[in-house]
């Protein structure tokens, strides 16, 4: 892939954004900016932002636009992102999308492509129920669809895998409702800009990845 590319991954929780982002990191060295990971890091560090974020995340609600935009703005123009980046979990509201366009245009940048991973709710619920994480690296697994080599252990470090609190069933339903109400309108927003590409996210991770790479290759230079 030729020039720095700026990608948004759009899709419900559990659509495979994180898994696909990981593959792109491994193959192309892209930088992944996951607002969920940044907020969890803020919570673990005990910062003020983390305290605000925790109560919203625990209930399956969104963290306020101002906080999230602030943490993205702090990272997106850093040298680490000069080779391109993937936004994972951001934007999640029309207000965030508008603000993102504004701050990017101030830096003569723009989003090149929005990859929408389409997955129906019933599959999302099954996938999330089986999701397990290696906390230190963010590597994710699924006990049904993408199991670790040794049950309950990270493939690289052998450390224990955990289930996220907000992956418990009642919270996931609320996260899905929030997605449909507040995030799905972004599909239309990016369709109008002509940069939305929809990909069927129900197949195997390998096939989805092949399609994503094809889509990225077709992005005009
Ligand atoms: P994720 O890891 O992307 O599923 O995000 C976990 C949680 O972090 C979400 O359920 C939200 O509470 C919060 N969060 C992550 N990204 C955003 C965002 N762009 N706007 C608001 N809240 C967010």
PDB file of C-alpha atoms in Angstrom, residues 26-219:
ATOM      1  CA  UNK A  26       0.985  -7.377  11.885  1.00  0.00           C
ATOM      2  CA  UNK A  27       1.206  -7.192   8.094  1.00  0.00           C
ATOM      3  CA  UNK A  28       1.588  -3.460   7.410  1.00  0.00           C
ATOM      4  CA  UNK A  29       2.573  -1.907  10.735  1.00  0.00           C
ATOM      5  CA  UNK A  30      -0.464   0.387  10.727  1.00  0.00           C
ATOM      6  CA  UNK A  31      -1.205   2.184  13.958  1.00  0.00           C
ATOM      7  CA  UNK A  32      -4.515   1.296  15.582  1.00  0.00           C
ATOM      8  CA  UNK A  33      -6.230   3.987  17.602  1.00  0.00           C
ATOM      9  CA  UNK A  34      -8.894   2.244  19.646  1.00  0.00           C
ATOM     10  CA  UNK A  35     -10.798   4.651  21.864  1.00  0.00           C
ATOM     11  CA  UNK A  36     -12.034   1.694  23.918  1.00  0.00           C
ATOM     12  CA  UNK A  37      -8.406   0.639  24.628  1.00  0.00           C
ATOM     13  CA  UNK A  38      -7.414   4.240  25.407  1.00  0.00           C
ATOM     14  CA  UNK A  39     -10.306   4.639  27.838  1.00  0.00           C
ATOM     15  CA  UNK A  40      -9.532   1.314  29.539  1.00  0.00           C
ATOM     16  CA  UNK A  41      -5.904   2.439  29.886  1.00  0.00           C
ATOM     17  CA  UNK A  42      -7.127   5.707  31.445  1.00  0.00           C
ATOM     18  CA  UNK A  43      -9.280   3.728  33.899  1.00  0.00           C
ATOM     19  CA  UNK A  44      -6.346   1.488  34.841  1.00  0.00           C
ATOM     20  CA  UNK A  45      -4.107   4.489  35.396  1.00  0.00           C
ATOM     21  CA  UNK A  46      -6.676   5.993  37.795  1.00  0.00           C
ATOM     22  CA  UNK A  47      -6.701   9.317  35.912  1.00  0.00           C
ATOM     23  CA  UNK A  48      -9.540  11.846  36.071  1.00  0.00           C
ATOM     24  CA  UNK A  49     -10.619  10.925  32.544  1.00  0.00           C
ATOM     25  CA  UNK A  50     -10.598   7.280  33.586  1.00  0.00           C
ATOM     26  CA  UNK A  51     -12.919   7.978  36.520  1.00  0.00           C
ATOM     27  CA  UNK A  52     -15.408   9.786  34.260  1.00  0.00           C
ATOM     28  CA  UNK A  53     -15.207   7.033  31.656  1.00  0.00           C
ATOM     29  CA  UNK A  54     -15.653   4.119  34.039  1.00  0.00           C
ATOM     30  CA  UNK A  55     -19.229   4.787  35.090  1.00  0.00           C
ATOM     31  CA  UNK A  56     -20.406   5.147  31.465  1.00  0.00           C
ATOM     32  CA  UNK A  57     -18.497   2.088  30.246  1.00  0.00           C
ATOM     33  CA  UNK A  58     -19.728  -0.104  33.103  1.00  0.00           C
ATOM     34  CA  UNK A  59     -23.323   0.670  32.143  1.00  0.00           C
ATOM     35  CA  UNK A  60     -22.752   0.132  28.423  1.00  0.00           C
ATOM     36  CA  UNK A  61     -23.267   3.860  27.722  1.00  0.00           C
ATOM     37  CA  UNK A  62     -21.045   6.107  25.654  1.00  0.00           C
ATOM     38  CA  UNK A  63     -18.394   8.292  27.242  1.00  0.00           C
ATOM     39  CA  UNK A  64     -18.947  12.001  26.538  1.00  0.00           C
ATOM     40  CA  UNK A  65     -17.964  13.292  23.107  1.00  0.00           C
ATOM     41  CA  UNK A  66     -15.610  15.900  24.585  1.00  0.00           C
ATOM     42  CA  UNK A  67     -13.526  13.341  26.465  1.00  0.00           C
ATOM     43  CA  UNK A  68     -13.275  10.969  23.545  1.00  0.00           C
ATOM     44  CA  UNK A  69     -12.466  13.669  21.000  1.00  0.00           C
ATOM     45  CA  UNK A  70      -9.788  14.973  23.382  1.00  0.00           C
ATOM     46  CA  UNK A  71      -8.009  11.616  23.657  1.00  0.00           C
ATOM     47  CA  UNK A  72      -8.120  11.058  19.897  1.00  0.00           C
ATOM     48  CA  UNK A  73      -6.819  14.546  19.180  1.00  0.00           C
ATOM     49  CA  UNK A  74      -3.917  13.878  21.581  1.00  0.00           C
ATOM     50  CA  UNK A  75      -2.777  10.906  19.499  1.00  0.00           C
ATOM     51  CA  UNK A  76      -3.812  11.347  15.912  1.00  0.00           C
ATOM     52  CA  UNK A  77      -1.212  13.958  14.947  1.00  0.00           C
ATOM     53  CA  UNK A  78       1.676  12.269  16.760  1.00  0.00           C
ATOM     54  CA  UNK A  79       4.663  11.049  14.772  1.00  0.00           C
ATOM     55  CA  UNK A  80       3.566   7.424  15.356  1.00  0.00           C
ATOM     56  CA  UNK A  81       0.523   8.106  13.151  1.00  0.00           C
ATOM     57  CA  UNK A  82       2.441   9.742  10.298  1.00  0.00           C
ATOM     58  CA  UNK A  83       2.437   6.470   8.330  1.00  0.00           C
ATOM     59  CA  UNK A  84      -1.345   6.167   8.572  1.00  0.00           C
ATOM     60  CA  UNK A  85      -3.798   4.916  11.167  1.00  0.00           C
ATOM     61  CA  UNK A  86      -6.971   2.972  11.757  1.00  0.00           C
ATOM     62  CA  UNK A  87      -9.611   4.406  14.022  1.00  0.00           C
ATOM     63  CA  UNK A  88     -11.354   1.599  15.871  1.00  0.00           C
ATOM     64  CA  UNK A  89     -14.444   2.507  17.895  1.00  0.00           C
ATOM     65  CA  UNK A  90     -14.306   6.186  16.902  1.00  0.00           C
ATOM     66  CA  UNK A  91     -16.302   8.108  15.834  1.00  0.00           C
ATOM     67  CA  UNK A  92     -19.416   6.683  17.469  1.00  0.00           C
ATOM     68  CA  UNK A  93     -21.770   9.661  17.153  1.00  0.00           C
ATOM     69  CA  UNK A  94     -22.515  12.212  14.447  1.00  0.00           C
ATOM     70  CA  UNK A  95     -21.075  14.930  16.688  1.00  0.00           C
ATOM     71  CA  UNK A  96     -17.788  12.994  16.923  1.00  0.00           C
ATOM     72  CA  UNK A  97     -17.716  12.474  13.145  1.00  0.00           C
ATOM     73  CA  UNK A  98     -18.286  16.178  12.480  1.00  0.00           C
ATOM     74  CA  UNK A  99     -15.610  17.174  14.948  1.00  0.00           C
ATOM     75  CA  UNK A 100     -13.165  14.656  13.477  1.00  0.00           C
ATOM     76  CA  UNK A 101     -13.672  16.061   9.978  1.00  0.00           C
ATOM     77  CA  UNK A 102     -13.110  19.535  11.354  1.00  0.00           C
ATOM     78  CA  UNK A 103      -9.862  18.779  13.195  1.00  0.00           C
ATOM     79  CA  UNK A 104      -8.496  16.733  10.287  1.00  0.00           C
ATOM     80  CA  UNK A 105      -9.194  19.488   7.777  1.00  0.00           C
ATOM     81  CA  UNK A 106      -7.381  21.957  10.047  1.00  0.00           C
ATOM     82  CA  UNK A 107      -4.325  19.683   9.556  1.00  0.00           C
ATOM     83  CA  UNK A 108      -4.971  19.149   5.821  1.00  0.00           C
ATOM     84  CA  UNK A 109      -5.870  15.534   6.415  1.00  0.00           C
ATOM     85  CA  UNK A 110      -8.944  13.477   5.682  1.00  0.00           C
ATOM     86  CA  UNK A 111     -10.355  10.015   6.176  1.00  0.00           C
ATOM     87  CA  UNK A 112      -9.694   7.933   3.054  1.00  0.00           C
ATOM     88  CA  UNK A 113     -12.016   5.025   3.655  1.00  0.00           C
ATOM     89  CA  UNK A 114     -14.604   3.824   6.161  1.00  0.00           C
ATOM     90  CA  UNK A 115     -14.846   0.060   6.373  1.00  0.00           C
ATOM     91  CA  UNK A 116     -18.199  -1.057   7.667  1.00  0.00           C
ATOM     92  CA  UNK A 117     -18.230  -4.611   8.965  1.00  0.00           C
ATOM     93  CA  UNK A 118     -21.806  -5.880   8.758  1.00  0.00           C
ATOM     94  CA  UNK A 119     -22.764  -8.471  11.376  1.00  0.00           C
ATOM     95  CA  UNK A 120     -26.320  -9.222  12.612  1.00  0.00           C
ATOM     96  CA  UNK A 121     -27.149  -8.791  16.303  1.00  0.00           C
ATOM     97  CA  UNK A 122     -27.578 -12.506  17.096  1.00  0.00           C
ATOM     98  CA  UNK A 123     -24.056 -13.287  15.850  1.00  0.00           C
ATOM     99  CA  UNK A 124     -22.667 -10.268  17.725  1.00  0.00           C
ATOM    100  CA  UNK A 125     -24.155 -11.633  20.950  1.00  0.00           C
ATOM    101  CA  UNK A 126     -22.618 -15.091  20.370  1.00  0.00           C
ATOM    102  CA  UNK A 127     -19.234 -13.653  19.475  1.00  0.00           C
ATOM    103  CA  UNK A 128     -19.052 -11.342  22.462  1.00  0.00           C
ATOM    104  CA  UNK A 129     -20.058 -14.066  24.902  1.00  0.00           C
ATOM    105  CA  UNK A 130     -16.952 -16.018  23.801  1.00  0.00           C
ATOM    106  CA  UNK A 131     -14.542 -13.101  23.691  1.00  0.00           C
ATOM    107  CA  UNK A 132     -11.411 -13.242  25.850  1.00  0.00           C
ATOM    108  CA  UNK A 133      -8.553 -10.743  26.084  1.00  0.00           C
ATOM    109  CA  UNK A 134      -4.917 -10.605  26.990  1.00  0.00           C
ATOM    110  CA  UNK A 135      -4.941  -7.419  29.024  1.00  0.00           C
ATOM    111  CA  UNK A 136      -1.343  -6.303  28.586  1.00  0.00           C
ATOM    112  CA  UNK A 137      -1.292  -6.494  24.769  1.00  0.00           C
ATOM    113  CA  UNK A 138      -4.982  -6.132  23.846  1.00  0.00           C
ATOM    114  CA  UNK A 139      -4.792  -9.389  21.845  1.00  0.00           C
ATOM    115  CA  UNK A 140      -8.255 -10.883  21.525  1.00  0.00           C
ATOM    116  CA  UNK A 141      -9.513 -14.425  21.115  1.00  0.00           C
ATOM    117  CA  UNK A 142     -12.841 -16.176  20.902  1.00  0.00           C
ATOM    118  CA  UNK A 143     -13.383 -19.508  22.616  1.00  0.00           C
ATOM    119  CA  UNK A 144     -15.709 -20.587  19.783  1.00  0.00           C
ATOM    120  CA  UNK A 145     -14.382 -18.889  16.639  1.00  0.00           C
ATOM    121  CA  UNK A 146     -10.705 -18.094  17.291  1.00  0.00           C
ATOM    122  CA  UNK A 147      -9.511 -20.073  20.323  1.00  0.00           C
ATOM    123  CA  UNK A 148      -6.057 -19.652  21.853  1.00  0.00           C
ATOM    124  CA  UNK A 149      -3.628 -22.569  21.434  1.00  0.00           C
ATOM    125  CA  UNK A 150      -3.962 -23.365  25.148  1.00  0.00           C
ATOM    126  CA  UNK A 151      -7.344 -22.781  26.780  1.00  0.00           C
ATOM    127  CA  UNK A 152      -7.450 -19.557  28.781  1.00  0.00           C
ATOM    128  CA  UNK A 153      -3.851 -18.538  27.906  1.00  0.00           C
ATOM    129  CA  UNK A 154      -2.375 -15.912  25.596  1.00  0.00           C
ATOM    130  CA  UNK A 155      -0.552 -17.533  22.628  1.00  0.00           C
ATOM    131  CA  UNK A 156       2.522 -15.305  22.897  1.00  0.00           C
ATOM    132  CA  UNK A 157       3.088 -14.831  26.626  1.00  0.00           C
ATOM    133  CA  UNK A 158       1.132 -17.745  28.109  1.00  0.00           C
ATOM    134  CA  UNK A 159      -0.512 -15.281  30.490  1.00  0.00           C
ATOM    135  CA  UNK A 160      -4.123 -15.589  31.651  1.00  0.00           C
ATOM    136  CA  UNK A 161      -6.932 -14.350  29.360  1.00  0.00           C
ATOM    137  CA  UNK A 162      -9.895 -12.465  30.860  1.00  0.00           C
ATOM    138  CA  UNK A 163     -13.463 -11.541  29.935  1.00  0.00           C
ATOM    139  CA  UNK A 164     -14.278  -7.819  29.882  1.00  0.00           C
ATOM    140  CA  UNK A 165     -16.892  -6.733  32.444  1.00  0.00           C
ATOM    141  CA  UNK A 166     -18.858  -4.930  29.726  1.00  0.00           C
ATOM    142  CA  UNK A 167     -18.924  -8.128  27.622  1.00  0.00           C
ATOM    143  CA  UNK A 168     -21.454  -9.632  30.084  1.00  0.00           C
ATOM    144  CA  UNK A 169     -24.823 -10.256  28.431  1.00  0.00           C
ATOM    145  CA  UNK A 170     -27.058  -7.462  29.838  1.00  0.00           C
ATOM    146  CA  UNK A 171     -24.418  -4.827  29.167  1.00  0.00           C
ATOM    147  CA  UNK A 172     -23.836  -6.061  25.618  1.00  0.00           C
ATOM    148  CA  UNK A 173     -27.535  -5.651  24.815  1.00  0.00           C
ATOM    149  CA  UNK A 174     -27.365  -2.067  25.982  1.00  0.00           C
ATOM    150  CA  UNK A 175     -24.174  -1.453  23.935  1.00  0.00           C
ATOM    151  CA  UNK A 176     -25.949  -2.820  20.869  1.00  0.00           C
ATOM    152  CA  UNK A 177     -28.953  -0.552  21.427  1.00  0.00           C
ATOM    153  CA  UNK A 178     -26.588   2.404  21.739  1.00  0.00           C
ATOM    154  CA  UNK A 179     -24.876   1.334  18.519  1.00  0.00           C
ATOM    155  CA  UNK A 180     -28.127   1.230  16.538  1.00  0.00           C
ATOM    156  CA  UNK A 181     -29.382   4.515  17.935  1.00  0.00           C
ATOM    157  CA  UNK A 182     -26.247   6.677  17.928  1.00  0.00           C
ATOM    158  CA  UNK A 183     -23.586   5.071  15.734  1.00  0.00           C
ATOM    159  CA  UNK A 184     -25.511   3.588  12.818  1.00  0.00           C
ATOM    160  CA  UNK A 185     -26.430   7.061  11.479  1.00  0.00           C
ATOM    161  CA  UNK A 186     -22.727   7.350  10.580  1.00  0.00           C
ATOM    162  CA  UNK A 187     -23.321   4.876   7.746  1.00  0.00           C
ATOM    163  CA  UNK A 188     -25.375   7.492   5.914  1.00  0.00           C
ATOM    164  CA  UNK A 189     -22.928  10.241   6.901  1.00  0.00           C
ATOM    165  CA  UNK A 190     -19.972   8.482   5.236  1.00  0.00           C
ATOM    166  CA  UNK A 191     -22.074   7.155   2.352  1.00  0.00           C
ATOM    167  CA  UNK A 192     -22.800  10.762   1.456  1.00  0.00           C
ATOM    168  CA  UNK A 193     -19.055  11.457   1.454  1.00  0.00           C
ATOM    169  CA  UNK A 194     -18.597   8.500  -0.929  1.00  0.00           C
ATOM    170  CA  UNK A 195     -15.989   6.779   1.265  1.00  0.00           C
ATOM    171  CA  UNK A 196     -18.049   4.004   2.891  1.00  0.00           C
ATOM    172  CA  UNK A 197     -17.250   0.395   1.931  1.00  0.00           C
ATOM    173  CA  UNK A 198     -19.477  -2.330   3.385  1.00  0.00           C
ATOM    174  CA  UNK A 199     -17.990  -5.766   3.985  1.00  0.00           C
ATOM    175  CA  UNK A 200     -19.840  -8.881   5.123  1.00  0.00           C
ATOM    176  CA  UNK A 201     -18.398  -9.534   8.577  1.00  0.00           C
ATOM    177  CA  UNK A 202     -20.011 -12.955   9.089  1.00  0.00           C
ATOM    178  CA  UNK A 203     -17.407 -15.111   7.298  1.00  0.00           C
ATOM    179  CA  UNK A 204     -14.052 -16.431   8.484  1.00  0.00           C
ATOM    180  CA  UNK A 205     -11.528 -13.832   9.761  1.00  0.00           C
ATOM    181  CA  UNK A 206      -9.182 -14.816   6.888  1.00  0.00           C
ATOM    182  CA  UNK A 207     -11.788 -14.212   4.163  1.00  0.00           C
ATOM    183  CA  UNK A 208     -12.855 -10.922   5.716  1.00  0.00           C
ATOM    184  CA  UNK A 209      -9.227  -9.867   5.889  1.00  0.00           C
ATOM    185  CA  UNK A 210      -8.713 -10.661   2.200  1.00  0.00           C
ATOM    186  CA  UNK A 211     -11.702  -8.473   1.342  1.00  0.00           C
ATOM    187  CA  UNK A 212     -10.448  -5.640   3.522  1.00  0.00           C
ATOM    188  CA  UNK A 213      -7.045  -5.698   1.833  1.00  0.00           C
ATOM    189  CA  UNK A 214      -8.728  -5.637  -1.566  1.00  0.00           C
ATOM    190  CA  UNK A 215     -10.812  -2.670  -0.466  1.00  0.00           C
ATOM    191  CA  UNK A 216      -7.727  -0.816   0.787  1.00  0.00           C
ATOM    192  CA  UNK A 217      -5.900  -1.493  -2.478  1.00  0.00           C
ATOM    193  CA  UNK A 218      -8.768   0.098  -4.358  1.00  0.00           C
ATOM    194  CA  UNK A 219      -8.564   3.336  -2.344  1.00  0.00           C
TER     195      UNK A 219
END
